[in-house]
GROMACS .gro file of C-alpha atoms in nm:
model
  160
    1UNK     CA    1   0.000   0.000   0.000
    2UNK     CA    2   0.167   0.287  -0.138
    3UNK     CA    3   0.514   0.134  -0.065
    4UNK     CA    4   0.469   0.130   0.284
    5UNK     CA    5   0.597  -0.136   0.484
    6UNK     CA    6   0.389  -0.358   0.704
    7UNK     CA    7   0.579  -0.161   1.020
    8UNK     CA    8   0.511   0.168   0.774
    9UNK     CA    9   0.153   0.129   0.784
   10UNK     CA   10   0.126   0.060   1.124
   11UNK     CA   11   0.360   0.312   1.229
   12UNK     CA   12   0.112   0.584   0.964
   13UNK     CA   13  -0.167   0.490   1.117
   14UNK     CA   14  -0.076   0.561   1.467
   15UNK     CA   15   0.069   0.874   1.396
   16UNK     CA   16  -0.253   0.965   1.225
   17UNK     CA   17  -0.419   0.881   1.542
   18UNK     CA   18  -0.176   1.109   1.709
   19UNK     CA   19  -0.249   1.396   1.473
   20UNK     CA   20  -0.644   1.385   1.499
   21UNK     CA   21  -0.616   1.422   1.853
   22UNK     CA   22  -0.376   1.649   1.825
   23UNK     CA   23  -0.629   1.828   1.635
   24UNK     CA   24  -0.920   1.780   1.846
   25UNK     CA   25  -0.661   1.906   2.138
   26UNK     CA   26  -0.651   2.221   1.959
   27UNK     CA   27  -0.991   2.296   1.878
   28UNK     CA   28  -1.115   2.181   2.178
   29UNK     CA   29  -0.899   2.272   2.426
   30UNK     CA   30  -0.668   2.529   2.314
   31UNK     CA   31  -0.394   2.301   2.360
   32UNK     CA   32  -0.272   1.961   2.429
   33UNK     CA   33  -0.308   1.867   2.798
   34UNK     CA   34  -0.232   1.588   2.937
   35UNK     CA   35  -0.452   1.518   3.203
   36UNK     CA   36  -0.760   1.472   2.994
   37UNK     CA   37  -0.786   1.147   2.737
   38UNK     CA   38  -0.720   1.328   2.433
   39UNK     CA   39  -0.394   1.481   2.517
   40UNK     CA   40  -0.305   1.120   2.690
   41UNK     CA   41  -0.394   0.958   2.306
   42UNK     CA   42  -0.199   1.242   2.179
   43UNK     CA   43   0.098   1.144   2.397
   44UNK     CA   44   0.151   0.787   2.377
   45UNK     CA   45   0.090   0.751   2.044
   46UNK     CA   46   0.310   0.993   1.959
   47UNK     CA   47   0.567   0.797   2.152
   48UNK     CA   48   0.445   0.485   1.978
   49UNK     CA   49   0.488   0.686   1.613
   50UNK     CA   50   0.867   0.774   1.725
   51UNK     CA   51   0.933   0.430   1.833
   52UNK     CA   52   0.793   0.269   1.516
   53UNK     CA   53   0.991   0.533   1.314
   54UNK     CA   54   1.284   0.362   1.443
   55UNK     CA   55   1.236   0.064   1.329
   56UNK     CA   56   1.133   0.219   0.935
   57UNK     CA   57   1.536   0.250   0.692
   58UNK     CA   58   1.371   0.269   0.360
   59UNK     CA   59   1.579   0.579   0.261
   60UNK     CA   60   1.919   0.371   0.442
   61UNK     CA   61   2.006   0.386   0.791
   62UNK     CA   62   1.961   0.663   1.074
   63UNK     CA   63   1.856   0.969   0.882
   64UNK     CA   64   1.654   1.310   0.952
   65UNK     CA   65   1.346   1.136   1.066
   66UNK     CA   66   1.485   0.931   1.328
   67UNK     CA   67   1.660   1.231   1.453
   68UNK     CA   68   1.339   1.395   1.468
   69UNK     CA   69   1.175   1.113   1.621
   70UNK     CA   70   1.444   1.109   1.886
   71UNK     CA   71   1.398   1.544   1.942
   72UNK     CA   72   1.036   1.453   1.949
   73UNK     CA   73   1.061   1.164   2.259
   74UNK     CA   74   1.327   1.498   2.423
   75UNK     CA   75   1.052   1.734   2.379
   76UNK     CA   76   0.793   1.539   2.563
   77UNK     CA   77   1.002   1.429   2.849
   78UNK     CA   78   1.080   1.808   2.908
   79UNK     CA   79   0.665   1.876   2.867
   80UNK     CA   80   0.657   1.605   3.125
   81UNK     CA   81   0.892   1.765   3.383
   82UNK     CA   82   0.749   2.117   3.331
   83UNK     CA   83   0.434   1.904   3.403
   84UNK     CA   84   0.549   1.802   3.752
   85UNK     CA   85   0.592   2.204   3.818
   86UNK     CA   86   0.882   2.212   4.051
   87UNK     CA   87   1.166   2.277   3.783
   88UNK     CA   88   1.048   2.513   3.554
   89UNK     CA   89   0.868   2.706   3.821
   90UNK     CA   90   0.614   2.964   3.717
   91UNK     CA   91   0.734   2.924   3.356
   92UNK     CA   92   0.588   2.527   3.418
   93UNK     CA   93   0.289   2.551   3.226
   94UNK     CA   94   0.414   2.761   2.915
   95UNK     CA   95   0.675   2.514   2.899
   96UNK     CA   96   0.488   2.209   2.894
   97UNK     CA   97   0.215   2.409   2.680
   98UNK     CA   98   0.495   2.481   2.399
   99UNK     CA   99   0.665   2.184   2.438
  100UNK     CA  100   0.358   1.958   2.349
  101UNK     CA  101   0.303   2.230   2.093
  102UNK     CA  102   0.624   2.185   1.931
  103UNK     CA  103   0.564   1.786   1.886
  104UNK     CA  104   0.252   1.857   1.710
  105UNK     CA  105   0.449   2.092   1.441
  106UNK     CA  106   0.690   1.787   1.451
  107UNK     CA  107   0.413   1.545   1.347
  108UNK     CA  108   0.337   1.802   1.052
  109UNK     CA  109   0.678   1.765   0.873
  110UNK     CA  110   0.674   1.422   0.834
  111UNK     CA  111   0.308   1.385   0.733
  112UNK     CA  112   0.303   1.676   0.511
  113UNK     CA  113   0.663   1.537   0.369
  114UNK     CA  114   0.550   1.167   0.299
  115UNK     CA  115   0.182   1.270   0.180
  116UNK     CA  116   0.399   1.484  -0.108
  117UNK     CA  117   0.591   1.236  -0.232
  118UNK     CA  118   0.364   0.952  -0.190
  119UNK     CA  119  -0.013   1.110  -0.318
  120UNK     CA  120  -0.157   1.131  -0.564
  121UNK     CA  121  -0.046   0.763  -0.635
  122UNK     CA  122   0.186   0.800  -1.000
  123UNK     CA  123   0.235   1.133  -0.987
  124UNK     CA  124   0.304   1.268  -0.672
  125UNK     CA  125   0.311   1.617  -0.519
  126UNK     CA  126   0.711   1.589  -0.474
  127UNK     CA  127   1.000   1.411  -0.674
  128UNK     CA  128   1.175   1.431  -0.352
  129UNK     CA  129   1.173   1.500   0.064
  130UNK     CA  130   1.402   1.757  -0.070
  131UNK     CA  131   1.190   1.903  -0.281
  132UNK     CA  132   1.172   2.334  -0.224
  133UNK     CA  133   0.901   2.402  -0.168
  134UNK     CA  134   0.819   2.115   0.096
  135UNK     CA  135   1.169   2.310   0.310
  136UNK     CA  136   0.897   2.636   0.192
  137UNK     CA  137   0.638   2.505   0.353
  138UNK     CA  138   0.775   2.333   0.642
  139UNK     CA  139   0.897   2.709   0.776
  140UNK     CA  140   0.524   2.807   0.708
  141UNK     CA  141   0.392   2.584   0.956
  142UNK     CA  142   0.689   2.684   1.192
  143UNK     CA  143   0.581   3.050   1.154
  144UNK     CA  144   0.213   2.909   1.269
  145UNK     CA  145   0.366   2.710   1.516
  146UNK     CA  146   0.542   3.032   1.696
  147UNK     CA  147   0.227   3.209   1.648
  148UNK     CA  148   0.004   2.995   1.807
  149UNK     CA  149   0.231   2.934   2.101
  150UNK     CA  150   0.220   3.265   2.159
  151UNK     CA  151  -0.128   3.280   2.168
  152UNK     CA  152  -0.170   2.999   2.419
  153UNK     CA  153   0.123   3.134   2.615
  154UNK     CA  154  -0.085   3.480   2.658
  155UNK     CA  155  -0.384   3.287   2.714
  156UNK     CA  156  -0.215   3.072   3.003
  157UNK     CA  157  -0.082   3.455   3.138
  158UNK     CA  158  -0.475   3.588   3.107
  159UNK     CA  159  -0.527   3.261   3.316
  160UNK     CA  160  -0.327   3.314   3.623
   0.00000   0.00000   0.00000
């Protein structure tokens, strides 16, 4: 299926998993937080889609996405101590707030990069993950990325 491994498919379908409730995060909540069931979905399957990701050397051995996969696992261990409060201090819940934040922009460069080169099926989006204008639009949905975490960081401020 679309040159996807059998450990391919199952790692794209949980990270699809971890991207709707990502979404529904968002919408919903403004953010992902993880002491309601979405943001716990959003977190372990996240960590399931970086462990998968491991295991997935079509394009040779350790490469950018494992290296993102491995930021990604850094990122939510540091949400996870901002989460316990004591290190970060006040700053706790921006932290975690961004930090969660950040893995969901992560999740967006793979899916948008793989979804290029991949669909439409013969004729795809992108010759290449190195294609311009996927680098183009990866910085686009960094740009959205900064701006919505600082709208939930002045919302969390408005909060206290």
């Amino acid at each position: 299926m679309l040159g996807l491994t059998p450990l391919g498919a199952i790692h794209t379908a949980i990270s699809l998993v971890a991207l709707a409730a990502g979404l529904v995060a968002f919408f919903r909540d403004k953010g992902i937080n993880p002491a309601n069931a979405v943001g716990r979905v959003y977190i372990w399957t996240t960590v399931l889609t970086c462990l998968t990701g491991f295991g997935i050397f079509q394009h040779g051995g350790f490469g950018k996405p494992h290296a993102l996969g491995v930021i990604t696992l850094l990122v939510l261990g540091l949400a996870w101590l901002a989460a316990r409060g004591s290190l970060f201090g006040a700053k706790a819940a921006a932290v975690m707030t961004v930090s969660y934040s950040l893995t969901f922009f992560f999740h967006l460069i793979p899916a948008m990069t793989e979804t290029s080169v991949r669909l439409p099926v013969g004729k795809p989006l992108a010759d290449s993950p190195e294609a311009e204008w996927l680098k183009m639009a990866s910085g686009v949905l960094f740009l959205l990325f900064l701006i919505g975490a600082t709208l939930q960081v002045r919302r969390l401020k408005k909060m206290q």
